[in-house]
Coordinates of C-alpha atoms in Angstrom, one line a residue:
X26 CA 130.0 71.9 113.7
X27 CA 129.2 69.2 110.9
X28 CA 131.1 69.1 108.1
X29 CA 129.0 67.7 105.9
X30 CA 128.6 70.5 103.7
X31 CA 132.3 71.4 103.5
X32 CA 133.2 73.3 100.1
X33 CA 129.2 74.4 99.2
X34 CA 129.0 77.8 98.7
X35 CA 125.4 79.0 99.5
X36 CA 124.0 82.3 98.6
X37 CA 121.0 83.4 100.6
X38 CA 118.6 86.3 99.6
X39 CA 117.3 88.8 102.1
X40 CA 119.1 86.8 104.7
X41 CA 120.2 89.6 107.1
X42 CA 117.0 88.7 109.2
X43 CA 114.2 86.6 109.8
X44 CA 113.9 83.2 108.1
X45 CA 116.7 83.8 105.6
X46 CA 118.8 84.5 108.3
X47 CA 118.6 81.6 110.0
X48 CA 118.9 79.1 107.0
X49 CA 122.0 80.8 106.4
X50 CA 122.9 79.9 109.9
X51 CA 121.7 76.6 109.6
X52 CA 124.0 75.4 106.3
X53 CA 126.8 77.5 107.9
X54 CA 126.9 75.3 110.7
X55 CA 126.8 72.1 108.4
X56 CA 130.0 73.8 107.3
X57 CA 128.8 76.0 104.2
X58 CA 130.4 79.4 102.9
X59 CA 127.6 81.3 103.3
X60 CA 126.8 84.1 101.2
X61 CA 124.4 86.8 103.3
X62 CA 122.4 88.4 100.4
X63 CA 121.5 91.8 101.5
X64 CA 119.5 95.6 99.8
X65 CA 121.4 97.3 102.8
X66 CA 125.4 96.7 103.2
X67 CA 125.5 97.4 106.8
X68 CA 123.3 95.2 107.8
X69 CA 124.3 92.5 105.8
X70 CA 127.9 92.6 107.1
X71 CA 126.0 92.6 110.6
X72 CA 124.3 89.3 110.0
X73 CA 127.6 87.9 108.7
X74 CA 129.7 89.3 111.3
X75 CA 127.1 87.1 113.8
X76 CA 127.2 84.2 111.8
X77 CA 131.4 84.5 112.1
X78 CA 131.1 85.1 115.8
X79 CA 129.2 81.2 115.9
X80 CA 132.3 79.8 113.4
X81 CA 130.2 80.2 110.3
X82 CA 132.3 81.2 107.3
X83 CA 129.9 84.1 106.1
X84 CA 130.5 86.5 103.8
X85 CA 128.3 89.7 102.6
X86 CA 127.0 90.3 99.7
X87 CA 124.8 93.5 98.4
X88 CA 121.6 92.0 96.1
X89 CA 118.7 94.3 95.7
X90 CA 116.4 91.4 93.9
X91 CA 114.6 94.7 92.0
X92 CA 117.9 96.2 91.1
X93 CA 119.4 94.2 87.9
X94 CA 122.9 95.7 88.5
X95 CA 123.3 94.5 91.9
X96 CA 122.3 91.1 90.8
X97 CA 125.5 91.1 88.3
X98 CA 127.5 92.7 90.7
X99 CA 126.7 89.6 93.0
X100 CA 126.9 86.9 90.2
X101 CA 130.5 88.7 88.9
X102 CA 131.6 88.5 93.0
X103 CA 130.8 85.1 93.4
X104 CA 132.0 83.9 90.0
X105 CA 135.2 85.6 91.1
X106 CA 136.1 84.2 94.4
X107 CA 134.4 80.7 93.9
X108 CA 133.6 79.9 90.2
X109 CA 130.7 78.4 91.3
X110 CA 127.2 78.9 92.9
X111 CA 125.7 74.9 94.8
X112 CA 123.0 76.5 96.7
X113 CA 120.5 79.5 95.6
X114 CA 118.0 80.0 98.3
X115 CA 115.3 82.9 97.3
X116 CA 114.3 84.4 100.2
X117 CA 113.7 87.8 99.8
X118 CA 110.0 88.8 99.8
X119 CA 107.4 91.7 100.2
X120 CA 104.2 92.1 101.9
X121 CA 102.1 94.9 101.3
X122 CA 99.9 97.1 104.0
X123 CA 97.7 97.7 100.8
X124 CA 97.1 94.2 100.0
X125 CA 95.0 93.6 103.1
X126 CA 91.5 95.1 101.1
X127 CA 89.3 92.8 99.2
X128 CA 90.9 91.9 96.4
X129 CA 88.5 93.2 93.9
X130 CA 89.7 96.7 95.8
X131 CA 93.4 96.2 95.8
X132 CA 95.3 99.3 94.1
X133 CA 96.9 97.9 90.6
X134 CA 100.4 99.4 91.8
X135 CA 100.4 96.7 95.2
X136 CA 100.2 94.3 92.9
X137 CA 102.8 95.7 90.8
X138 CA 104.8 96.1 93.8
X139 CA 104.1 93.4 95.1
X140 CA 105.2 91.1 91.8
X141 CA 108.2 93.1 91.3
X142 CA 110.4 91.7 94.9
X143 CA 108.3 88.4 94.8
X144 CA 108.2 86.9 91.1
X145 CA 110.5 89.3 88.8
X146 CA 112.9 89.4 91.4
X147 CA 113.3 86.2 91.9
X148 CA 113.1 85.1 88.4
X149 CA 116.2 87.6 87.9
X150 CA 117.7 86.1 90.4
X151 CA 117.9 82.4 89.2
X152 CA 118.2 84.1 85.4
X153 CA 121.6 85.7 86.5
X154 CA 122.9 82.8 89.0
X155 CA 122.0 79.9 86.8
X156 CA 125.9 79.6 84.8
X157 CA 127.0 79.4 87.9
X158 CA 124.5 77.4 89.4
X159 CA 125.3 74.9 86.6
X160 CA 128.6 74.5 87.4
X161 CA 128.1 73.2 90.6
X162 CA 128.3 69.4 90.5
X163 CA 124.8 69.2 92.4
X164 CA 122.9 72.8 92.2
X165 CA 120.1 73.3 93.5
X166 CA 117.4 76.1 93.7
X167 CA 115.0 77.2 96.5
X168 CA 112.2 79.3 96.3
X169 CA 110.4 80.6 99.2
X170 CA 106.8 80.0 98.5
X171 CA 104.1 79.9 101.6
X172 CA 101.0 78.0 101.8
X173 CA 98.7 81.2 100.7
X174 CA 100.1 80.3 97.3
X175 CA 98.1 76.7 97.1
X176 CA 95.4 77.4 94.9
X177 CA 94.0 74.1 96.7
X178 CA 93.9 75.5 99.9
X179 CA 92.8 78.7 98.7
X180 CA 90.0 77.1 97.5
X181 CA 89.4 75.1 100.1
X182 CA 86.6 76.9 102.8
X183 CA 87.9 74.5 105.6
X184 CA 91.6 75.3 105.0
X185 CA 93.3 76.9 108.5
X186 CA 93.8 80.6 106.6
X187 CA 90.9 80.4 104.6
X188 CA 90.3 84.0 105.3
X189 CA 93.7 85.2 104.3
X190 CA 92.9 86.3 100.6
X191 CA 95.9 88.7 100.2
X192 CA 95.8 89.4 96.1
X193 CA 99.0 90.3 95.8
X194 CA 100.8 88.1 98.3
X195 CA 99.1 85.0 97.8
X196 CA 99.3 85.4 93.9
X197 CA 102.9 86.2 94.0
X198 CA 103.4 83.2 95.6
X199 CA 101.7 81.4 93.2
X200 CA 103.4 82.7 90.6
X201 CA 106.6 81.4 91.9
X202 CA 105.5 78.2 92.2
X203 CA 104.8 78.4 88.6
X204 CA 108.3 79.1 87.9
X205 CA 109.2 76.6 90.2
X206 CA 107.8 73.7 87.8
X207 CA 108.7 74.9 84.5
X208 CA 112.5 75.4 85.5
X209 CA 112.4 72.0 86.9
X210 CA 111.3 70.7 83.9
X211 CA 113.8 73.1 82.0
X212 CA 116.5 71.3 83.5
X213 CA 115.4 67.7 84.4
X214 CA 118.6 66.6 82.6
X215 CA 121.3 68.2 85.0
X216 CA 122.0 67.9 88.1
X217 CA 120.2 71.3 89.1
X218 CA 117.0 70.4 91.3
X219 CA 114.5 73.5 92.3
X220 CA 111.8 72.9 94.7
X221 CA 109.3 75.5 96.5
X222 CA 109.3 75.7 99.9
X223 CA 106.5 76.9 102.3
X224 CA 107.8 77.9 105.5
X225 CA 104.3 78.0 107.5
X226 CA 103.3 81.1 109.5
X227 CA 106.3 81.9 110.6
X228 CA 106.9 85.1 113.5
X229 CA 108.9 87.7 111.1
X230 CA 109.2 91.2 110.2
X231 CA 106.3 90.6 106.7
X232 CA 103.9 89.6 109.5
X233 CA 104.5 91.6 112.4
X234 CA 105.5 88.8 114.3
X235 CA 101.8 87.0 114.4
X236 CA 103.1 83.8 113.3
X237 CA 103.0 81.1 115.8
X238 CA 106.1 79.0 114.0
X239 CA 110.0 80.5 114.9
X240 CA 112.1 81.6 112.8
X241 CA 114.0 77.7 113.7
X242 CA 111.2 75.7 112.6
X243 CA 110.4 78.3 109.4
X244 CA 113.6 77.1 108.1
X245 CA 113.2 73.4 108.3
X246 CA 111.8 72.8 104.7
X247 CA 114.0 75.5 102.6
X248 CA 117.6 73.9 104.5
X249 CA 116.0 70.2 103.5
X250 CA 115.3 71.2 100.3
X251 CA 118.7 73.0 100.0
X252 CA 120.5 69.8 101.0
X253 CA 118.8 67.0 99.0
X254 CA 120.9 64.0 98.1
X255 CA 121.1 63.3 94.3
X256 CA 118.0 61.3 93.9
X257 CA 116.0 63.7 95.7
X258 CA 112.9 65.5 94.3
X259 CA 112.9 68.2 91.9
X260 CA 110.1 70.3 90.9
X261 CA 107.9 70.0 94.4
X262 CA 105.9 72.1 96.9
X263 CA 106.8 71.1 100.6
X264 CA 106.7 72.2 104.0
X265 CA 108.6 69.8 106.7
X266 CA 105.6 67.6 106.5
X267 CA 105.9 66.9 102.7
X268 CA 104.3 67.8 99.9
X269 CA 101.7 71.0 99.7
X270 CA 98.8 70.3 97.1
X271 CA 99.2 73.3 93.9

């Protein structure tokens, strides 16, 4: 196991399963405490009693992204046994069977929905976590983003899911990449760098398992943008190729 992030403490959202999973398993075994963030206990505490079985320190950690007092719960926990927070990865994300109409035909309350896990919840998130964020000698932030949130590509008839015109979903997603650059900017001055990461079509539960990328390969932008050095980028859009265009 490398060692190389000895001392971090990483908090993962909806990392039970599926991507967030394994980039908690990935900075675990660069020798991170990892913090599983999970809406259900029990299967939180199963992902983290993996993640011990491989020599990952991983500890569980009830977050509901839509439920504010879980959130404090989690900021209070980790403020408690670690004073600090170094890594914030938000995973955690929704994908609604309504959202697959038109969009001029997409109910009002899948959007709703669908903003509520996807922008409010992670805004709450890095709202809540920042003090603690900021007391990390290097913080940095995460958001999970995905390529359907590139108004660019969206825009673009030639683009590889140019048929994928989810309202909600891709919105969201846009949305967060919108936070992404304003709390950037908000906090150019520290040492606090928040990038957005898209994953590519990745095979997990909020696709049925249609994506052609694993779970392994999903997680190689979020863990690099997790781990980068001090005069690394802040503010961005990348998958593991680089930058994705807005």
């Amino acid at each position: 196991m490398s060692e190389d992030l000895k001392g971090k403490v990483a908090l993962i959202t909806g990392a039970n399963k599926g991507i967030g999973y394994e980039i908690a398993r990935q900075l675990g075994s660069r020798g991170a405490t990892v913090l599983v963030g999970a809406r259900d206990i029990g299967r939180g505490e199963e992902a983290a009693n993996k993640l011990r079985s491989n020599q990952i320190d991983a500890r569980t950690i009830q977050l509901d992204v839509i439920d504010q007092k879980t959130i404090d719960s989690a900021s209070k926990q980790i403020e408690s046994e670690f004073g600090k927070l170094d890594i914030l990865v938000n995973n955690a994300g929704i994908a609604s069977d309504g959202d697959r109409l038109p969009p001029s035909q997409v109910d009002i309350e899948t959007l709703r929905h669908t903003y509520e896990t996807n922008v409010f919840g992670v805004f709450a998130v890095i709202k809540t976590l920042l003090p603690l964020l900021k007391k990390s000698k290097a913080g940095r932030i995460v958001n999970l983003s995905s390529g359907l949130g590139s108004l660019t590509q969206n825009s673009d008839p030639n683009y590889e899911f140019a048929n994928a015109k989810s309202l909600a979903y891709n919105s969201s997603k846009t949305a967060v990449n919108a936070i992404t650059v304003l709390l950037a900017a908000e906090l150019k001055d520290t040492s606090i760098k928040v990038n957005a990461a898209d994953p590519g079509f990745t095979a997990t539960d909020l696709n049925q398992h249609q994506g052609y990328r694993t779970v392994e390969q999903g997680a190689i932008a979020p863990v690099r943008l997790a781990t980068l050095p001090d005069d690394g980028s802040s503010g961005g859009y990348f998958d593991e190729n680089g930058v994705v265009p807005w």
